C-alpha positions as protocol buffer text, in pm:
chain_id: "A"
residue {
  index: 1
  type: UNK
  ca { x: 6955 y: 6817 z: 7914 }
}
residue {
  index: 2
  type: UNK
  ca { x: 6739 y: 6799 z: 8227 }
}
residue {
  index: 3
  type: UNK
  ca { x: 6382 y: 7020 z: 8215 }
}
residue {
  index: 4
  type: UNK
  ca { x: 6395 y: 7341 z: 8455 }
}
residue {
  index: 5
  type: UNK
  ca { x: 6127 y: 7378 z: 8691 }
}
residue {
  index: 6
  type: UNK
  ca { x: 5940 y: 7755 z: 8646 }
}
residue {
  index: 7
  type: UNK
  ca { x: 6129 y: 8011 z: 8604 }
}
residue {
  index: 8
  type: UNK
  ca { x: 6335 y: 8085 z: 8927 }
}
residue {
  index: 9
  type: UNK
  ca { x: 6704 y: 8305 z: 8851 }
}
residue {
  index: 10
  type: UNK
  ca { x: 6863 y: 8141 z: 9109 }
}
residue {
  index: 11
  type: UNK
  ca { x: 7231 y: 8140 z: 9100 }
}
residue {
  index: 12
  type: UNK
  ca { x: 7335 y: 7741 z: 9181 }
}
residue {
  index: 13
  type: UNK
  ca { x: 7430 y: 7648 z: 9544 }
}
residue {
  index: 14
  type: UNK
  ca { x: 7821 y: 7622 z: 9564 }
}
residue {
  index: 15
  type: UNK
  ca { x: 7828 y: 7327 z: 9747 }
}
residue {
  index: 16
  type: UNK
  ca { x: 7567 y: 7145 z: 9512 }
}
residue {
  index: 17
  type: UNK
  ca { x: 7792 y: 7238 z: 9232 }
}
residue {
  index: 18
  type: UNK
  ca { x: 8100 y: 7082 z: 9384 }
}
residue {
  index: 19
  type: UNK
  ca { x: 7906 y: 6760 z: 9475 }
}
residue {
  index: 20
  type: UNK
  ca { x: 7799 y: 6749 z: 9124 }
}
residue {
  index: 21
  type: UNK
  ca { x: 8138 y: 6762 z: 8963 }
}
residue {
  index: 22
  type: UNK
  ca { x: 8297 y: 6533 z: 9161 }
}
residue {
  index: 23
  type: UNK
  ca { x: 8015 y: 6260 z: 9104 }
}
residue {
  index: 24
  type: UNK
  ca { x: 7949 y: 6327 z: 8708 }
}
residue {
  index: 25
  type: UNK
  ca { x: 8308 y: 6449 z: 8610 }
}
residue {
  index: 26
  type: UNK
  ca { x: 8565 y: 6347 z: 8904 }
}
residue {
  index: 27
  type: UNK
  ca { x: 8486 y: 5985 z: 8905 }
}
residue {
  index: 28
  type: UNK
  ca { x: 8505 y: 5718 z: 8623 }
}
residue {
  index: 29
  type: UNK
  ca { x: 8113 y: 5621 z: 8524 }
}
residue {
  index: 30
  type: UNK
  ca { x: 8035 y: 5962 z: 8557 }
}
residue {
  index: 31
  type: UNK
  ca { x: 7877 y: 5977 z: 8194 }
}
residue {
  index: 32
  type: UNK
  ca { x: 7689 y: 5669 z: 8298 }
}
residue {
  index: 33
  type: UNK
  ca { x: 7488 y: 5872 z: 8582 }
}
residue {
  index: 34
  type: UNK
  ca { x: 7470 y: 6132 z: 8376 }
}
residue {
  index: 35
  type: UNK
  ca { x: 7248 y: 5959 z: 8132 }
}
residue {
  index: 36
  type: UNK
  ca { x: 7107 y: 5750 z: 8445 }
}
residue {
  index: 37
  type: UNK
  ca { x: 6939 y: 6115 z: 8554 }
}
residue {
  index: 38
  type: UNK
  ca { x: 6859 y: 6211 z: 8205 }
}
residue {
  index: 39
  type: UNK
  ca { x: 6663 y: 5903 z: 8224 }
}
residue {
  index: 40
  type: UNK
  ca { x: 6491 y: 5930 z: 8552 }
}
residue {
  index: 41
  type: UNK
  ca { x: 6455 y: 6292 z: 8504 }
}
residue {
  index: 42
  type: UNK
  ca { x: 6153 y: 6173 z: 8197 }
}
residue {
  index: 43
  type: UNK
  ca { x: 5990 y: 5893 z: 8426 }
}
residue {
  index: 44
  type: UNK
  ca { x: 6089 y: 5678 z: 8749 }
}
residue {
  index: 45
  type: UNK
  ca { x: 6218 y: 5317 z: 8707 }
}
residue {
  index: 46
  type: UNK
  ca { x: 6328 y: 5019 z: 8861 }
}
residue {
  index: 47
  type: UNK
  ca { x: 6701 y: 4925 z: 8808 }
}
residue {
  index: 48
  type: UNK
  ca { x: 6591 y: 4649 z: 8564 }
}
residue {
  index: 49
  type: UNK
  ca { x: 6421 y: 4867 z: 8351 }
}
residue {
  index: 50
  type: UNK
  ca { x: 6705 y: 5122 z: 8310 }
}
residue {
  index: 51
  type: UNK
  ca { x: 6944 y: 4842 z: 8247 }
}
residue {
  index: 52
  type: UNK
  ca { x: 6735 y: 4761 z: 7921 }
}
residue {
  index: 53
  type: UNK
  ca { x: 6688 y: 5061 z: 7835 }
}
residue {
  index: 54
  type: UNK
  ca { x: 7061 y: 5180 z: 7871 }
}
residue {
  index: 55
  type: UNK
  ca { x: 7165 y: 4832 z: 7728 }
}
residue {
  index: 56
  type: UNK
  ca { x: 7379 y: 4796 z: 7999 }
}
residue {
  index: 57
  type: UNK
  ca { x: 7416 y: 4519 z: 8275 }
}
residue {
  index: 58
  type: UNK
  ca { x: 7157 y: 4513 z: 8568 }
}
residue {
  index: 59
  type: UNK
  ca { x: 7454 y: 4551 z: 8845 }
}
residue {
  index: 60
  type: UNK
  ca { x: 7638 y: 4814 z: 8682 }
}
residue {
  index: 61
  type: UNK
  ca { x: 7306 y: 4981 z: 8665 }
}
residue {
  index: 62
  type: UNK
  ca { x: 7220 y: 4849 z: 9068 }
}
residue {
  index: 63
  type: UNK
  ca { x: 7602 y: 5020 z: 9127 }
}
residue {
  index: 64
  type: UNK
  ca { x: 7538 y: 5361 z: 8972 }
}
residue {
  index: 65
  type: UNK
  ca { x: 7220 y: 5383 z: 9165 }
}
residue {
  index: 66
  type: UNK
  ca { x: 7406 y: 5313 z: 9493 }
}
residue {
  index: 67
  type: UNK
  ca { x: 7634 y: 5585 z: 9442 }
}
residue {
  index: 68
  type: UNK
  ca { x: 7419 y: 5848 z: 9319 }
}
residue {
  index: 69
  type: UNK
  ca { x: 7209 y: 5753 z: 9656 }
}
residue {
  index: 70
  type: UNK
  ca { x: 7435 y: 5807 z: 9881 }
}
residue {
  index: 71
  type: UNK
  ca { x: 7465 y: 6131 z: 9726 }
}
residue {
  index: 72
  type: UNK
  ca { x: 7151 y: 6199 z: 9796 }
}
residue {
  index: 73
  type: UNK
  ca { x: 7090 y: 6242 z: 9373 }
}
residue {
  index: 74
  type: UNK
  ca { x: 6798 y: 5982 z: 9340 }
}
residue {
  index: 75
  type: UNK
  ca { x: 6514 y: 5863 z: 9604 }
}
residue {
  index: 76
  type: UNK
  ca { x: 6421 y: 5501 z: 9616 }
}
residue {
  index: 77
  type: UNK
  ca { x: 6029 y: 5459 z: 9630 }
}
residue {
  index: 78
  type: UNK
  ca { x: 5920 y: 5088 z: 9765 }
}
residue {
  index: 79
  type: UNK
  ca { x: 6134 y: 4756 z: 9872 }
}
residue {
  index: 80
  type: UNK
  ca { x: 6311 y: 4482 z: 9684 }
}
residue {
  index: 81
  type: UNK
  ca { x: 6293 y: 4435 z: 9313 }
}
residue {
  index: 82
  type: UNK
  ca { x: 6005 y: 4640 z: 9258 }
}
residue {
  index: 83
  type: UNK
  ca { x: 6155 y: 4944 z: 9378 }
}
residue {
  index: 84
  type: UNK
  ca { x: 6189 y: 5286 z: 9156 }
}
residue {
  index: 85
  type: UNK
  ca { x: 6400 y: 5531 z: 9138 }
}
residue {
  index: 86
  type: UNK
  ca { x: 6365 y: 5909 z: 9069 }
}
residue {
  index: 87
  type: UNK
  ca { x: 6510 y: 6205 z: 9130 }
}
residue {
  index: 88
  type: UNK
  ca { x: 6564 y: 6351 z: 9473 }
}
residue {
  index: 89
  type: UNK
  ca { x: 6419 y: 6666 z: 9625 }
}
residue {
  index: 90
  type: UNK
  ca { x: 6784 y: 6811 z: 9660 }
}
residue {
  index: 91
  type: UNK
  ca { x: 6892 y: 6756 z: 9293 }
}
residue {
  index: 92
  type: UNK
  ca { x: 6563 y: 6943 z: 9177 }
}
residue {
  index: 93
  type: UNK
  ca { x: 6663 y: 7204 z: 9404 }
}
residue {
  index: 94
  type: UNK
  ca { x: 6960 y: 7239 z: 9268 }
}
residue {
  index: 95
  type: UNK
  ca { x: 6902 y: 7167 z: 8866 }
}
residue {
  index: 96
  type: UNK
  ca { x: 7119 y: 7507 z: 8768 }
}
residue {
  index: 97
  type: UNK
  ca { x: 7409 y: 7383 z: 8906 }
}
residue {
  index: 98
  type: UNK
  ca { x: 7324 y: 7048 z: 8724 }
}
residue {
  index: 99
  type: UNK
  ca { x: 7347 y: 7258 z: 8412 }
}
residue {
  index: 100
  type: UNK
  ca { x: 7661 y: 7374 z: 8482 }
}
residue {
  index: 101
  type: UNK
  ca { x: 7818 y: 7048 z: 8535 }
}
residue {
  index: 102
  type: UNK
  ca { x: 7669 y: 6942 z: 8232 }
}
residue {
  index: 103
  type: UNK
  ca { x: 7797 y: 7229 z: 8020 }
}
residue {
  index: 104
  type: UNK
  ca { x: 8140 y: 7170 z: 8131 }
}
residue {
  index: 105
  type: UNK
  ca { x: 8139 y: 6780 z: 8070 }
}
residue {
  index: 106
  type: UNK
  ca { x: 8055 y: 6810 z: 7748 }
}
residue {
  index: 107
  type: UNK
  ca { x: 8341 y: 7126 z: 7680 }
}
residue {
  index: 108
  type: UNK
  ca { x: 8538 y: 6829 z: 7856 }
}
residue {
  index: 109
  type: UNK
  ca { x: 8424 y: 6570 z: 7620 }
}
residue {
  index: 110
  type: UNK
  ca { x: 8437 y: 6795 z: 7296 }
}
residue {
  index: 111
  type: UNK
  ca { x: 8769 y: 6884 z: 7360 }
}
residue {
  index: 112
  type: UNK
  ca { x: 9020 y: 6698 z: 7095 }
}
residue {
  index: 113
  type: UNK
  ca { x: 9323 y: 6518 z: 7212 }
}
residue {
  index: 114
  type: UNK
  ca { x: 9638 y: 6512 z: 7026 }
}
residue {
  index: 115
  type: UNK
  ca { x: 9908 y: 6252 z: 7064 }
}
residue {
  index: 116
  type: UNK
  ca { x: 10307 y: 6298 z: 6968 }
}
């Protein structure tokens, strides 16, 4: 999902994995936040650009960016309306933990739910 930086074969940090599991699988809106991370890994954007890219409301994007920022997963560059967001150094350092979380989220979404 998110491209790995050149070749370190480190074991994912346990605390980072726990935080990422909470942010992306333990809360509502986790899938949207994961999409934001995927988009920001390609190119930094401001909230308005993200809203247009994802087809969501500006306030919803601002809410998710605030949650990601509070958890030190994205960093804001600039002031006010034109501020751009990009992946934080913390997230880039723990990209292996993010890959594990993405795999777990994919497994959860592929489960078949049967109601009787």
